[in-house]
Amino acid sequence: MPRPGAQPRASRISPTWSRRSCSNWAPDGAVLVGNSIGGNVGARLAVRSPDLVRGLMIIDGGGFEAASLGSRVFCTMMSRPWFVRLVYPGFSWWYMRPRTSADKRARADAIATTRTAAGRKAVAQMWHSFTQPGHDLRKQAVQIIAPTIVVWGRHDPVLPLQAARTAHDLIPNSQLIVIESGHSPHTTDPEAVASHLTVLLDAAFTAGG
């Protein structure tokens, strides 16, 4: 699932691509871990293809809150590559709240992505996807049957903690873990995230045989 510093392709963040990849690489099912849009794509795959998802970790994932007018306007602006190049360095500092060396590396990689035409186009396409009806998971999340851990940064300014609580309330038998971080708890406190992921992996594959 895409991370902040990944070189994205719009075609590679869709549930269709994810379903095909899981079918090819892990036909017996996989544990999916996704941050931000990756968490959204993983959740949608868990709804549409439950047989392919043996466990799910959503890290500050989108789609669990109603879009405000301000967020819709900002997503529309971020759908324009020129705007991405203009604002991303400052915006990435604001939403990632970088503290650790891993945070800083992820932010640097993400900024580098927006310095190429292909990277800006992919980032703009991702932001455009946030405005589409399929991004909203609130009516679908109850269908997720895979063991799920919702991990959230307490200080995420883009997707506030209330969105995490909504995801936790909607997804049956899910667990909510709050970490002192911004939008990327997996780079701010990777040990904490890994410890919960280990438990999820053990549960998913022990239960599944």
GROMACS .gro file of C-alpha atoms in nm, residues 3-203:
model
  201
    3ARG     CA    1   0.325   0.539   0.180
    4PRO     CA    2   0.407   0.912   0.192
    5GLY     CA    3   0.736   0.876   0.009
    6ALA     CA    4   0.629   0.619  -0.247
    7GLN     CA    5   0.647   0.681  -0.621
    8PRO     CA    6   0.276   0.640  -0.694
    9ARG     CA    7   0.086   0.540  -1.003
   10ALA     CA    8  -0.285   0.605  -1.003
   11SER     CA    9  -0.349   0.264  -1.158
   12ARG     CA   10  -0.165   0.099  -0.869
   13ILE     CA   11  -0.374   0.237  -0.586
   14SER     CA   12  -0.709   0.108  -0.703
   15PRO     CA   13  -0.897  -0.184  -0.546
   16THR     CA   14  -0.896  -0.352  -0.888
   17TRP     CA   15  -0.517  -0.353  -0.905
   18SER     CA   16  -0.495  -0.456  -0.540
   19ARG     CA   17  -0.738  -0.744  -0.591
   20ARG     CA   18  -0.545  -0.868  -0.893
   21SER     CA   19  -0.215  -0.839  -0.708
   22CYS     CA   20  -0.341  -1.026  -0.403
   23SER     CA   21  -0.489  -1.297  -0.623
   24ASN     CA   22  -0.154  -1.343  -0.795
   25TRP     CA   23   0.082  -1.307  -0.500
   26ALA     CA   24  -0.126  -1.438  -0.209
   27PRO     CA   25  -0.417  -1.644  -0.341
   28ASP     CA   26  -0.481  -1.783   0.007
   29GLY     CA   27  -0.516  -1.434   0.150
   30ALA     CA   28  -0.288  -1.165   0.290
   31VAL     CA   29  -0.268  -0.919   0.577
   32LEU     CA   30  -0.294  -0.571   0.430
   33VAL     CA   31  -0.131  -0.266   0.585
   34GLY     CA   32  -0.210   0.074   0.440
   35ASN     CA   33  -0.151   0.435   0.538
   36SER     CA   34  -0.374   0.719   0.418
   37ILE     CA   35  -0.511   0.626   0.073
   38GLY     CA   36  -0.351   0.283   0.117
   39GLY     CA   37  -0.572   0.224   0.418
   40ASN     CA   38  -0.875   0.324   0.215
   41VAL     CA   39  -0.786   0.088  -0.070
   42GLY     CA   40  -0.718  -0.196   0.173
   43ALA     CA   41  -1.054  -0.146   0.341
   44ARG     CA   42  -1.235  -0.143   0.008
   45LEU     CA   43  -1.061  -0.465  -0.091
   46ALA     CA   44  -1.163  -0.621   0.241
   47VAL     CA   45  -1.525  -0.534   0.158
   48ARG     CA   46  -1.521  -0.653  -0.202
   49SER     CA   47  -1.294  -0.957  -0.172
   50PRO     CA   48  -1.305  -1.081   0.187
   51ASP     CA   49  -1.151  -1.411   0.084
   52LEU     CA   50  -0.827  -1.229  -0.005
   53VAL     CA   51  -0.793  -1.031   0.317
   54ARG     CA   52  -0.698  -1.227   0.628
   55GLY     CA   53  -0.617  -0.920   0.831
   56LEU     CA   54  -0.622  -0.543   0.789
   57MET     CA   55  -0.429  -0.259   0.946
   58ILE     CA   56  -0.561   0.086   0.857
   59ILE     CA   57  -0.313   0.362   0.942
   60ASP     CA   58  -0.473   0.709   0.931
   61GLY     CA   59  -0.688   0.596   0.641
   62GLY     CA   60  -0.931   0.815   0.452
   63GLY     CA   61  -1.300   0.765   0.393
   64PHE     CA   62  -1.439   0.763   0.747
   65GLU     CA   63  -1.568   1.118   0.781
   66ALA     CA   64  -1.792   1.352   0.586
   67ALA     CA   65  -1.601   1.592   0.362
   68SER     CA   66  -1.635   1.955   0.465
   69LEU     CA   67  -1.657   2.234   0.211
   70GLY     CA   68  -1.301   2.334   0.294
   71SER     CA   69  -1.168   1.982   0.242
   72ARG     CA   70  -1.353   1.948  -0.089
   73VAL     CA   71  -1.205   2.275  -0.213
   74PHE     CA   72  -0.856   2.173  -0.101
   75CYS     CA   73  -0.886   1.830  -0.267
   76THR     CA   74  -0.997   2.001  -0.587
   77MET     CA   75  -0.695   2.230  -0.578
   78MET     CA   76  -0.462   1.939  -0.502
   79SER     CA   77  -0.599   1.768  -0.812
   80ARG     CA   78  -0.398   2.023  -1.012
   81PRO     CA   79  -0.029   1.927  -1.056
   82TRP     CA   80   0.093   2.286  -1.050
   83PHE     CA   81  -0.072   2.338  -0.711
   84VAL     CA   82   0.083   2.017  -0.576
   85ARG     CA   83   0.430   2.145  -0.665
   86LEU     CA   84   0.359   2.481  -0.508
   87VAL     CA   85   0.224   2.375  -0.169
   88TYR     CA   86   0.353   2.025  -0.101
   89PRO     CA   87   0.676   2.108   0.086
   90GLY     CA   88   0.493   2.316   0.346
   91PHE     CA   89   0.184   2.097   0.348
   92SER     CA   90   0.387   1.780   0.406
   93TRP     CA   91   0.556   1.934   0.710
   94TRP     CA   92   0.217   2.035   0.849
   95TYR     CA   93   0.043   1.700   0.813
   96MET     CA   94   0.332   1.464   0.881
   97ARG     CA   95   0.462   1.652   1.188
   98PRO     CA   96   0.807   1.498   1.127
   99ARG     CA   97   1.009   1.417   1.437
  100THR     CA   98   1.213   1.106   1.364
  101SER     CA   99   1.472   1.039   1.096
  102ALA     CA  100   1.225   0.803   0.929
  103ASP     CA  101   0.963   1.079   0.922
  104LYS     CA  102   1.213   1.314   0.761
  105ARG     CA  103   1.321   1.058   0.502
  106ALA     CA  104   0.959   0.983   0.410
  107ARG     CA  105   0.886   1.355   0.375
  108ALA     CA  106   1.196   1.412   0.163
  109ASP     CA  107   1.099   1.122  -0.066
  110ALA     CA  108   0.747   1.258  -0.098
  111ILE     CA  109   0.871   1.606  -0.187
  112ALA     CA  110   1.107   1.454  -0.443
  113THR     CA  111   0.808   1.277  -0.600
  114THR     CA  112   0.633   1.611  -0.650
  115ARG     CA  113   0.942   1.747  -0.828
  116THR     CA  114   0.880   1.523  -1.130
  117ALA     CA  115   0.599   1.563  -1.380
  118ALA     CA  116   0.494   1.199  -1.345
  119GLY     CA  117   0.499   1.220  -0.966
  120ARG     CA  118   0.293   1.540  -0.957
  121LYS     CA  119   0.039   1.387  -1.193
  122ALA     CA  120   0.003   1.074  -0.978
  123VAL     CA  121  -0.029   1.274  -0.657
  124ALA     CA  122  -0.290   1.497  -0.820
  125GLN     CA  123  -0.486   1.190  -0.934
  126MET     CA  124  -0.480   1.051  -0.581
  127TRP     CA  125  -0.621   1.374  -0.442
  128HIS     CA  126  -0.888   1.374  -0.711
  129SER     CA  127  -0.990   1.025  -0.599
  130PHE     CA  128  -1.070   1.163  -0.253
  131THR     CA  129  -1.360   1.357  -0.403
  132GLN     CA  130  -1.519   1.050  -0.563
  133PRO     CA  131  -1.817   0.868  -0.404
  134GLY     CA  132  -1.626   0.541  -0.378
  135HIS     CA  133  -1.379   0.696  -0.135
  136ASP     CA  134  -1.646   0.720   0.138
  137LEU     CA  135  -1.638   0.397   0.339
  138ARG     CA  136  -1.893   0.479   0.606
  139LYS     CA  137  -2.170   0.267   0.454
  140GLN     CA  138  -1.938  -0.020   0.360
  141ALA     CA  139  -1.713  -0.055   0.663
  142VAL     CA  140  -1.962  -0.271   0.854
  143GLN     CA  141  -1.906  -0.540   0.587
  144ILE     CA  142  -1.539  -0.585   0.681
  145ILE     CA  143  -1.501  -0.925   0.846
  146ALA     CA  144  -1.121  -0.951   0.859
  147PRO     CA  145  -0.948  -0.890   1.192
  148THR     CA  146  -0.875  -0.518   1.181
  149ILE     CA  147  -0.653  -0.280   1.373
  150VAL     CA  148  -0.711   0.092   1.325
  151VAL     CA  149  -0.390   0.282   1.400
  152TRP     CA  150  -0.407   0.661   1.419
  153GLY     CA  151  -0.182   0.955   1.492
  154ARG     CA  152  -0.331   1.162   1.771
  155HIS     CA  153  -0.205   1.483   1.612
  156ASP     CA  154  -0.304   1.415   1.250
  157PRO     CA  155  -0.439   1.752   1.128
  158VAL     CA  156  -0.578   1.614   0.801
  159LEU     CA  157  -0.771   1.313   0.931
  160PRO     CA  158  -0.861   1.389   1.293
  161LEU     CA  159  -0.894   1.132   1.566
  162GLN     CA  160  -1.273   1.138   1.537
  163ALA     CA  161  -1.235   0.967   1.198
  164ALA     CA  162  -1.044   0.688   1.371
  165ARG     CA  163  -1.319   0.648   1.627
  166THR     CA  164  -1.576   0.631   1.347
  167ALA     CA  165  -1.375   0.363   1.167
  168HIS     CA  166  -1.340   0.167   1.489
  169ASP     CA  167  -1.713   0.194   1.563
  170LEU     CA  168  -1.811   0.087   1.211
  171ILE     CA  169  -1.574  -0.204   1.157
  172PRO     CA  170  -1.692  -0.505   1.358
  173ASN     CA  171  -1.454  -0.632   1.627
  174SER     CA  172  -1.183  -0.384   1.531
  175GLN     CA  173  -0.919  -0.249   1.767
  176LEU     CA  174  -0.818   0.118   1.791
  177ILE     CA  175  -0.458   0.213   1.867
  178VAL     CA  176  -0.367   0.581   1.910
  179ILE     CA  177  -0.005   0.688   1.868
  180GLU     CA  178   0.153   1.022   1.950
  181SER     CA  179   0.224   1.130   1.593
  182GLY     CA  180   0.094   1.314   1.290
  183HIS     CA  181  -0.037   1.145   0.976
  184SER     CA  182   0.236   0.880   0.964
  185PRO     CA  183   0.260   0.690   1.293
  186HIS     CA  184   0.443   0.405   1.122
  187THR     CA  185   0.747   0.630   1.062
  188THR     CA  186   0.718   0.823   1.387
  189ASP     CA  187   0.690   0.513   1.608
  190PRO     CA  188   0.758   0.207   1.393
  191GLU     CA  189   0.824  -0.017   1.693
  192ALA     CA  190   0.476   0.043   1.833
  193VAL     CA  191   0.310  -0.015   1.496
  194ALA     CA  192   0.518  -0.329   1.436
  195SER     CA  193   0.426  -0.473   1.775
  196HIS     CA  194   0.056  -0.448   1.693
  197LEU     CA  195   0.111  -0.576   1.341
  198THR     CA  196   0.285  -0.885   1.482
  199VAL     CA  197  -0.021  -0.961   1.693
  200LEU     CA  198  -0.245  -0.916   1.388
  201LEU     CA  199  -0.029  -1.146   1.176
  202ASP     CA  200  -0.030  -1.414   1.444
  203ALA     CA  201  -0.407  -1.393   1.483
   0.00000   0.00000   0.00000
